[in-house]
Amino acid sequence: MKLLHTLRPQSILYLCFACLTLFFVSCGDDNNPVIDDGKPVNKNANVVTTDKAVLRLEFPALKKTGRQQIIVHRLSNTDYDKDRVNFCTEWDCDKKSQRWSCYQLHRGFSGNHSRTGSFTADPALSEGDYWAEYTYFPGFDRGHICPSADRTFSKEANDQTFYMSNMQPQYHAFNGFDSKNNKNKGLWLRMEQQLQTWASNLGPKDTIFVCKGGTIDDEKNIIKRIDGKLIVPKYFFTAILRKYYINGKHEYIALGYWCDQTNSYRTNETIKQHCMSIEKLEQLTGIDFFCNLPDDIEANVEKNYNESSWKWL
């Protein structure tokens, strides 16, 4: 594995995987692995080398084959995050597509900075690792994976969400709304709005960890390639881990969201119809979510999905 870390605001880790042995390090906060009596309690945590961001709880297991680039979008101050992390993206340099973006939400995520950014190439990506000709996605929206609406606490944070590396081609009826009929909202948009509602109701010690993306690794999970190049995912997913403080300690619950992308508002379908356990979502995506949790907690929250644990609109 080769990693390169620059002094740009966005820390870049170039990941070229050959043989990879996962190891464990001792760290002391909720965004890092844990050592108990000198013994690892997490056997599948991500490797940490130059940037400990890969050990944050929102991160899934990094892909072990091909040419992947992990982009850590950092902010200029620690007002929102002590490590200045805004959100992170796994970019597949061979497919020239993003696999997922991951980030955190807490009660302070909202603010007054609305969508003012311009869609632009990610300065973290080298020429040849993305389709530079696609400033727009013909026939599709440029769908944010880390939403602009989840990063309104600063202009800098919001602007970073408009990097094209954070976009996937999405039908407007899946990603957006009908300006002539307020009842018509896409299933992806409704899921994002539900997540924002949950975040706005978090307690002061609570956090939601999110990993979202589209399916790019299996041909049967791809709608098409625009001009034979740009991948249009057939399915989109969201993995959600909620840490909440109750009875003097932190507890965790999780859920997965999996939805096929169609060019229809599908108002007869509910978000709940597309929710499932993380364990099932992992089977569908082939991604190991929340791998940085201690093994016992990870196993428990990933197999158990209790609909009643989530307050729905």
mmCIF file of C-alpha atoms in Angstrom:
data_model
loop_
_atom_site.group_PDB
_atom_site.id
_atom_site.type_symbol
_atom_site.label_atom_id
_atom_site.label_comp_id
_atom_site.label_asym_id
_atom_site.label_seq_id
_atom_site.Cartn_x
_atom_site.Cartn_y
_atom_site.Cartn_z
ATOM 1 C CA MET A 1 0.000 0.000 0.000
ATOM 2 C CA LYS A 2 1.366 3.381 -0.999
ATOM 3 C CA LEU A 3 0.209 6.526 0.779
ATOM 4 C CA LEU A 4 1.043 10.142 0.016
ATOM 5 C CA HIS A 5 0.119 12.937 2.404
ATOM 6 C CA THR A 6 0.415 16.565 1.291
ATOM 7 C CA LEU A 7 -0.094 19.880 3.065
ATOM 8 C CA ARG A 8 -3.210 20.744 1.094
ATOM 9 C CA PRO A 9 -6.414 21.425 3.080
ATOM 10 C CA GLN A 10 -7.602 18.103 1.732
ATOM 11 C CA SER A 11 -5.269 15.388 3.001
ATOM 12 C CA ILE A 12 -4.690 12.842 0.253
ATOM 13 C CA LEU A 13 -3.832 9.215 0.739
ATOM 14 C CA TYR A 14 -3.030 7.259 -2.403
ATOM 15 C CA LEU A 15 -3.921 3.663 -1.758
ATOM 16 C CA CYS A 16 -2.413 1.059 -4.066
ATOM 17 C CA PHE A 17 -3.094 -2.269 -2.413
ATOM 18 C CA ALA A 18 -1.118 -5.453 -2.907
ATOM 19 C CA CYS A 19 -0.730 -7.530 0.240
ATOM 20 C CA LEU A 20 -2.445 -5.888 3.174
ATOM 21 C CA THR A 21 -2.284 -6.958 6.798
ATOM 22 C CA LEU A 22 -4.624 -5.102 9.112
ATOM 23 C CA PHE A 23 -3.030 -3.986 12.327
ATOM 24 C CA PHE A 24 -4.201 -2.143 15.399
ATOM 25 C CA VAL A 25 -3.030 0.963 17.209
ATOM 26 C CA SER A 26 -3.854 2.333 20.623
ATOM 27 C CA CYS A 27 -5.893 5.523 20.601
ATOM 28 C CA GLY A 28 -8.154 7.009 23.183
ATOM 29 C CA ASP A 29 -11.218 8.608 21.645
ATOM 30 C CA ASP A 30 -14.429 7.512 19.965
ATOM 31 C CA ASN A 31 -13.013 8.014 16.462
ATOM 32 C CA ASN A 32 -10.186 5.532 16.929
ATOM 33 C CA PRO A 33 -9.711 1.849 17.803
ATOM 34 C CA VAL A 34 -9.479 0.660 21.388
ATOM 35 C CA ILE A 35 -6.950 -1.445 23.256
ATOM 36 C CA ASP A 36 -8.268 -3.404 26.233
ATOM 37 C CA ASP A 37 -5.636 -4.712 28.675
ATOM 38 C CA GLY A 38 -3.037 -4.479 25.916
ATOM 39 C CA LYS A 39 -5.048 -6.674 23.529
ATOM 40 C CA PRO A 40 -6.819 -5.527 20.373
ATOM 41 C CA VAL A 41 -10.622 -5.617 20.585
ATOM 42 C CA ASN A 42 -10.964 -4.968 16.865
ATOM 43 C CA LYS A 43 -9.511 -7.357 14.304
ATOM 44 C CA ASN A 44 -10.781 -5.630 11.150
ATOM 45 C CA ALA A 45 -9.919 -1.988 11.817
ATOM 46 C CA ASN A 46 -8.462 0.040 8.969
ATOM 47 C CA VAL A 47 -4.723 0.516 8.686
ATOM 48 C CA VAL A 48 -3.433 3.824 10.037
ATOM 49 C CA THR A 49 -0.249 5.257 8.599
ATOM 50 C CA THR A 50 0.042 8.965 7.899
ATOM 51 C CA ASP A 51 -3.549 9.986 8.629
ATOM 52 C CA LYS A 52 -5.597 8.682 11.530
ATOM 53 C CA ALA A 53 -8.810 9.810 9.808
ATOM 54 C CA VAL A 54 -9.177 6.297 8.385
ATOM 55 C CA LEU A 55 -9.898 5.125 11.946
ATOM 56 C CA ARG A 56 -12.913 7.369 12.430
ATOM 57 C CA LEU A 57 -16.141 5.493 13.102
ATOM 58 C CA GLU A 58 -17.857 6.665 9.920
ATOM 59 C CA PHE A 59 -15.219 4.912 7.795
ATOM 60 C CA PRO A 60 -15.932 1.512 6.254
ATOM 61 C CA ALA A 61 -13.129 -0.926 5.491
ATOM 62 C CA LEU A 62 -10.940 0.427 2.708
ATOM 63 C CA LYS A 63 -10.997 -1.487 -0.566
ATOM 64 C CA LYS A 64 -8.009 -3.807 -0.812
ATOM 65 C CA THR A 65 -7.648 -4.176 -4.593
ATOM 66 C CA GLY A 66 -7.183 -1.773 -7.478
ATOM 67 C CA ARG A 67 -6.101 1.857 -7.300
ATOM 68 C CA GLN A 68 -8.049 3.667 -4.610
ATOM 69 C CA GLN A 69 -7.533 7.199 -3.337
ATOM 70 C CA ILE A 70 -8.843 8.267 0.046
ATOM 71 C CA ILE A 71 -9.535 11.998 0.083
ATOM 72 C CA VAL A 72 -9.914 13.646 3.485
ATOM 73 C CA HIS A 73 -11.510 17.062 3.043
ATOM 74 C CA ARG A 74 -10.268 19.216 5.878
ATOM 75 C CA LEU A 75 -11.384 22.599 7.176
ATOM 76 C CA SER A 76 -9.190 25.530 8.142
ATOM 77 C CA ASN A 77 -10.270 25.466 11.799
ATOM 78 C CA THR A 78 -11.434 23.096 14.545
ATOM 79 C CA ASP A 79 -14.767 24.805 15.240
ATOM 80 C CA TYR A 80 -16.742 21.796 13.997
ATOM 81 C CA ASP A 81 -14.293 18.910 14.283
ATOM 82 C CA LYS A 82 -11.172 18.647 16.439
ATOM 83 C CA ASP A 83 -9.295 17.029 13.531
ATOM 84 C CA ARG A 84 -10.727 19.581 11.064
ATOM 85 C CA VAL A 85 -12.369 16.778 9.050
ATOM 86 C CA ASN A 86 -15.362 17.811 6.938
ATOM 87 C CA PHE A 87 -16.040 14.572 5.043
ATOM 88 C CA CYS A 88 -14.043 11.822 3.325
ATOM 89 C CA THR A 89 -14.336 10.025 -0.004
ATOM 90 C CA GLU A 90 -13.023 6.790 -1.459
ATOM 91 C CA TRP A 91 -12.259 7.404 -5.128
ATOM 92 C CA ASP A 92 -11.658 4.534 -7.546
ATOM 93 C CA CYS A 93 -8.969 5.761 -9.937
ATOM 94 C CA ASP A 94 -9.505 2.841 -12.337
ATOM 95 C CA LYS A 95 -13.284 3.259 -12.617
ATOM 96 C CA LYS A 96 -12.955 7.058 -12.288
ATOM 97 C CA SER A 97 -15.859 7.079 -9.871
ATOM 98 C CA GLN A 98 -16.464 7.588 -6.194
ATOM 99 C CA ARG A 99 -17.406 4.535 -4.150
ATOM 100 C CA TRP A 100 -18.629 6.343 -1.030
ATOM 101 C CA SER A 101 -18.419 9.489 1.064
ATOM 102 C CA CYS A 102 -18.516 9.314 4.852
ATOM 103 C CA TYR A 103 -19.021 11.979 7.486
ATOM 104 C CA GLN A 104 -20.405 12.814 10.919
ATOM 105 C CA LEU A 105 -23.490 14.683 12.042
ATOM 106 C CA HIS A 106 -24.174 16.193 15.437
ATOM 107 C CA ARG A 107 -26.455 18.881 16.771
ATOM 108 C CA GLY A 108 -24.143 21.642 15.529
ATOM 109 C CA PHE A 109 -24.146 20.594 11.863
ATOM 110 C CA SER A 110 -26.730 23.186 10.785
ATOM 111 C CA GLY A 111 -26.105 26.856 10.131
ATOM 112 C CA ASN A 112 -26.878 29.734 7.798
ATOM 113 C CA HIS A 113 -24.681 28.918 4.819
ATOM 114 C CA SER A 114 -26.896 27.616 2.037
ATOM 115 C CA ARG A 115 -25.975 26.245 -1.403
ATOM 116 C CA THR A 116 -23.631 28.853 -2.831
ATOM 117 C CA GLY A 117 -20.842 26.607 -4.105
ATOM 118 C CA SER A 118 -19.948 25.922 -7.719
ATOM 119 C CA PHE A 119 -19.478 22.416 -9.070
ATOM 120 C CA THR A 120 -15.758 22.027 -9.586
ATOM 121 C CA ALA A 121 -13.056 19.408 -10.034
ATOM 122 C CA ASP A 122 -11.555 18.126 -6.799
ATOM 123 C CA PRO A 123 -8.020 19.563 -6.456
ATOM 124 C CA ALA A 124 -7.027 16.348 -4.670
ATOM 125 C CA LEU A 125 -7.408 14.295 -7.868
ATOM 126 C CA SER A 126 -4.703 14.053 -10.491
ATOM 127 C CA GLU A 127 -5.433 14.451 -14.199
ATOM 128 C CA GLY A 128 -6.256 11.094 -15.695
ATOM 129 C CA ASP A 129 -7.937 9.801 -12.530
ATOM 130 C CA TYR A 130 -11.338 11.350 -13.354
ATOM 131 C CA TRP A 131 -13.444 12.149 -16.423
ATOM 132 C CA ALA A 132 -12.574 15.831 -16.808
ATOM 133 C CA GLU A 133 -15.054 16.230 -19.689
ATOM 134 C CA TYR A 134 -18.053 15.607 -17.393
ATOM 135 C CA THR A 135 -18.686 18.934 -15.716
ATOM 136 C CA TYR A 136 -22.342 17.943 -16.097
ATOM 137 C CA PHE A 137 -23.886 14.467 -16.128
ATOM 138 C CA PRO A 138 -25.957 14.275 -19.357
ATOM 139 C CA GLY A 139 -29.515 13.242 -18.515
ATOM 140 C CA PHE A 140 -28.847 13.103 -14.763
ATOM 141 C CA ASP A 141 -28.478 15.376 -11.744
ATOM 142 C CA ARG A 142 -25.102 15.863 -10.150
ATOM 143 C CA GLY A 143 -26.200 14.129 -6.961
ATOM 144 C CA HIS A 144 -24.338 15.050 -3.781
ATOM 145 C CA ILE A 145 -23.315 12.054 -1.674
ATOM 146 C CA CYS A 146 -22.332 14.178 1.316
ATOM 147 C CA PRO A 147 -25.234 16.645 0.971
ATOM 148 C CA SER A 148 -24.792 20.383 0.807
ATOM 149 C CA ALA A 149 -27.676 20.593 3.303
ATOM 150 C CA ASP A 150 -25.620 18.597 5.834
ATOM 151 C CA ARG A 151 -22.797 21.120 5.701
ATOM 152 C CA THR A 152 -24.351 24.530 6.323
ATOM 153 C CA PHE A 153 -22.258 25.441 9.374
ATOM 154 C CA SER A 154 -19.653 27.248 7.230
ATOM 155 C CA LYS A 155 -19.158 28.417 3.667
ATOM 156 C CA GLU A 156 -15.903 26.468 3.454
ATOM 157 C CA ALA A 157 -17.603 23.219 4.488
ATOM 158 C CA ASN A 158 -20.473 23.750 2.059
ATOM 159 C CA ASP A 159 -18.214 24.641 -0.849
ATOM 160 C CA GLN A 160 -16.262 21.388 -0.435
ATOM 161 C CA THR A 161 -19.426 19.347 -0.951
ATOM 162 C CA PHE A 162 -19.560 20.679 -4.529
ATOM 163 C CA TYR A 163 -16.386 18.882 -5.591
ATOM 164 C CA MET A 164 -17.249 16.552 -8.464
ATOM 165 C CA SER A 165 -15.602 13.713 -6.515
ATOM 166 C CA ASN A 166 -18.606 13.931 -4.160
ATOM 167 C CA MET A 167 -21.110 13.485 -7.015
ATOM 168 C CA GLN A 168 -22.872 10.538 -8.637
ATOM 169 C CA PRO A 169 -25.258 10.643 -11.622
ATOM 170 C CA GLN A 170 -28.820 10.505 -10.260
ATOM 171 C CA TYR A 171 -32.232 10.848 -11.866
ATOM 172 C CA HIS A 172 -33.879 14.070 -10.707
ATOM 173 C CA ALA A 173 -36.981 12.124 -9.659
ATOM 174 C CA PHE A 174 -34.743 10.075 -7.360
ATOM 175 C CA ASN A 175 -32.535 12.877 -6.072
ATOM 176 C CA GLY A 176 -34.791 15.938 -6.138
ATOM 177 C CA PHE A 177 -38.332 17.264 -6.023
ATOM 178 C CA ASP A 178 -41.082 18.501 -8.307
ATOM 179 C CA SER A 179 -41.339 22.300 -8.051
ATOM 180 C CA LYS A 180 -44.961 22.087 -9.239
ATOM 181 C CA ASN A 181 -46.063 19.465 -6.731
ATOM 182 C CA ASN A 182 -44.569 19.440 -3.236
ATOM 183 C CA LYS A 183 -45.713 15.839 -2.716
ATOM 184 C CA ASN A 184 -43.279 14.605 -5.346
ATOM 185 C CA LYS A 185 -39.938 14.030 -3.674
ATOM 186 C CA GLY A 186 -37.341 11.467 -4.621
ATOM 187 C CA LEU A 187 -36.669 8.518 -2.332
ATOM 188 C CA TRP A 188 -33.020 9.534 -1.978
ATOM 189 C CA LEU A 189 -33.980 13.097 -1.065
ATOM 190 C CA ARG A 190 -36.526 11.863 1.483
ATOM 191 C CA MET A 191 -33.916 9.644 3.097
ATOM 192 C CA GLU A 192 -31.509 12.578 3.367
ATOM 193 C CA GLN A 193 -34.181 14.780 4.891
ATOM 194 C CA GLN A 194 -35.053 12.077 7.420
ATOM 195 C CA LEU A 195 -31.403 11.835 8.396
ATOM 196 C CA GLN A 196 -31.236 15.618 8.841
ATOM 197 C CA THR A 197 -34.300 15.470 11.094
ATOM 198 C CA TRP A 198 -32.651 12.829 13.264
ATOM 199 C CA ALA A 199 -29.472 14.909 13.455
ATOM 200 C CA SER A 200 -31.367 18.034 14.517
ATOM 201 C CA ASN A 201 -32.824 16.106 17.465
ATOM 202 C CA LEU A 202 -29.540 14.683 18.764
ATOM 203 C CA GLY A 203 -28.458 15.295 22.323
ATOM 204 C CA PRO A 204 -25.305 17.323 23.079
ATOM 205 C CA LYS A 205 -23.204 14.142 23.464
ATOM 206 C CA ASP A 206 -24.732 12.255 20.536
ATOM 207 C CA THR A 207 -23.318 11.698 17.044
ATOM 208 C CA ILE A 208 -24.525 10.106 13.823
ATOM 209 C CA PHE A 209 -21.883 8.460 11.620
ATOM 210 C CA VAL A 210 -22.818 8.156 7.938
ATOM 211 C CA CYS A 211 -21.429 6.334 4.904
ATOM 212 C CA LYS A 212 -23.249 6.780 1.570
ATOM 213 C CA GLY A 213 -22.605 5.841 -2.020
ATOM 214 C CA GLY A 214 -23.674 4.143 -5.231
ATOM 215 C CA THR A 215 -22.923 0.694 -6.622
ATOM 216 C CA ILE A 216 -19.947 0.732 -9.019
ATOM 217 C CA ASP A 217 -18.245 -2.647 -8.486
ATOM 218 C CA ASP A 218 -20.630 -5.128 -10.144
ATOM 219 C CA GLU A 219 -21.954 -4.811 -13.693
ATOM 220 C CA LYS A 220 -25.408 -6.020 -12.676
ATOM 221 C CA ASN A 221 -25.587 -3.058 -10.255
ATOM 222 C CA ILE A 222 -24.845 -0.443 -12.917
ATOM 223 C CA ILE A 223 -27.579 1.175 -15.055
ATOM 224 C CA LYS A 224 -25.251 2.321 -17.837
ATOM 225 C CA ARG A 225 -21.999 4.050 -18.653
ATOM 226 C CA ILE A 226 -22.539 7.464 -20.187
ATOM 227 C CA ASP A 227 -20.645 7.467 -23.525
ATOM 228 C CA GLY A 228 -19.233 4.144 -22.409
ATOM 229 C CA LYS A 229 -17.316 5.909 -19.636
ATOM 230 C CA LEU A 230 -19.114 7.467 -16.668
ATOM 231 C CA ILE A 231 -20.792 4.919 -14.374
ATOM 232 C CA VAL A 232 -24.446 5.424 -13.417
ATOM 233 C CA PRO A 233 -25.154 3.315 -10.289
ATOM 234 C CA LYS A 234 -28.308 1.223 -10.239
ATOM 235 C CA TYR A 235 -28.504 1.216 -6.438
ATOM 236 C CA PHE A 236 -27.653 3.732 -3.751
ATOM 237 C CA PHE A 237 -26.993 2.937 -0.107
ATOM 238 C CA THR A 238 -26.646 4.622 3.268
ATOM 239 C CA ALA A 239 -25.131 3.097 6.401
ATOM 240 C CA ILE A 240 -26.072 4.945 9.584
ATOM 241 C CA LEU A 241 -24.596 4.477 13.051
ATOM 242 C CA ARG A 242 -26.073 6.481 15.899
ATOM 243 C CA LYS A 243 -24.177 6.975 19.147
ATOM 244 C CA TYR A 244 -26.390 8.271 21.931
ATOM 245 C CA TYR A 245 -25.823 8.980 25.594
ATOM 246 C CA ILE A 246 -28.209 7.312 28.049
ATOM 247 C CA ASN A 247 -27.994 6.265 31.704
ATOM 248 C CA GLY A 248 -24.478 7.597 32.012
ATOM 249 C CA LYS A 249 -22.977 5.750 29.049
ATOM 250 C CA HIS A 250 -22.926 5.655 25.272
ATOM 251 C CA GLU A 251 -24.994 3.160 23.300
ATOM 252 C CA TYR A 252 -25.053 2.429 19.574
ATOM 253 C CA ILE A 253 -27.765 1.542 17.079
ATOM 254 C CA ALA A 254 -27.503 1.247 13.298
ATOM 255 C CA LEU A 255 -29.527 0.838 10.137
ATOM 256 C CA GLY A 256 -28.910 0.402 6.443
ATOM 257 C CA TYR A 257 -30.749 1.927 3.489
ATOM 258 C CA TRP A 258 -30.701 0.344 0.009
ATOM 259 C CA CYS A 259 -32.747 1.646 -2.902
ATOM 260 C CA ASP A 260 -32.793 1.056 -6.634
ATOM 261 C CA GLN A 261 -32.502 4.199 -8.728
ATOM 262 C CA THR A 262 -35.428 4.807 -11.091
ATOM 263 C CA ASN A 263 -36.694 7.864 -12.927
ATOM 264 C CA SER A 264 -39.873 8.127 -10.833
ATOM 265 C CA TYR A 265 -40.859 9.861 -7.592
ATOM 266 C CA ARG A 266 -42.453 6.646 -6.235
ATOM 267 C CA THR A 267 -44.610 8.478 -3.701
ATOM 268 C CA ASN A 268 -46.338 5.207 -2.780
ATOM 269 C CA GLU A 269 -43.086 3.901 -1.254
ATOM 270 C CA THR A 270 -41.767 4.783 2.191
ATOM 271 C CA ILE A 271 -38.204 5.137 3.436
ATOM 272 C CA LYS A 272 -38.822 2.345 5.933
ATOM 273 C CA GLN A 273 -39.502 -0.096 3.094
ATOM 274 C CA HIS A 274 -35.882 0.255 2.039
ATOM 275 C CA CYS A 275 -34.269 -0.018 5.486
ATOM 276 C CA MET A 276 -32.518 -3.112 6.805
ATOM 277 C CA SER A 277 -29.739 -4.284 9.078
ATOM 278 C CA ILE A 278 -26.152 -3.263 8.354
ATOM 279 C CA GLU A 279 -25.330 -6.958 8.058
ATOM 280 C CA LYS A 280 -27.749 -7.294 5.130
ATOM 281 C CA LEU A 281 -26.507 -4.061 3.561
ATOM 282 C CA GLU A 282 -22.956 -5.415 3.707
ATOM 283 C CA GLN A 283 -24.075 -8.517 1.811
ATOM 284 C CA LEU A 284 -25.614 -6.335 -0.908
ATOM 285 C CA THR A 285 -22.731 -3.891 -1.254
ATOM 286 C CA GLY A 286 -19.700 -6.032 -0.390
ATOM 287 C CA ILE A 287 -18.540 -3.227 1.928
ATOM 288 C CA ASP A 288 -17.590 -3.763 5.588
ATOM 289 C CA PHE A 289 -19.220 -0.807 7.351
ATOM 290 C CA PHE A 290 -18.199 0.561 10.763
ATOM 291 C CA CYS A 291 -15.152 -1.691 10.862
ATOM 292 C CA ASN A 292 -13.454 0.611 13.379
ATOM 293 C CA LEU A 293 -15.943 -0.223 16.118
ATOM 294 C CA PRO A 294 -14.764 -2.719 18.746
ATOM 295 C CA ASP A 295 -15.703 -6.177 17.459
ATOM 296 C CA ASP A 296 -18.359 -6.928 20.061
ATOM 297 C CA ILE A 297 -20.184 -3.645 19.484
ATOM 298 C CA GLU A 298 -19.857 -3.956 15.721
ATOM 299 C CA ALA A 299 -21.302 -7.469 15.662
ATOM 300 C CA ASN A 300 -24.260 -6.466 17.817
ATOM 301 C CA VAL A 301 -25.284 -3.264 16.024
ATOM 302 C CA GLU A 302 -24.781 -4.687 12.534
ATOM 303 C CA LYS A 303 -27.018 -7.721 12.917
ATOM 304 C CA ASN A 304 -29.771 -5.974 14.876
ATOM 305 C CA TYR A 305 -32.093 -3.502 13.197
ATOM 306 C CA ASN A 306 -35.076 -2.481 15.298
ATOM 307 C CA GLU A 307 -37.445 -0.175 13.444
ATOM 308 C CA SER A 308 -38.980 1.051 16.702
ATOM 309 C CA SER A 309 -35.603 2.436 17.821
ATOM 310 C CA TRP A 310 -35.853 5.157 15.183
ATOM 311 C CA LYS A 311 -38.322 8.034 15.328
ATOM 312 C CA TRP A 312 -39.876 8.363 11.893
ATOM 313 C CA LEU A 313 -41.673 11.280 10.292
#
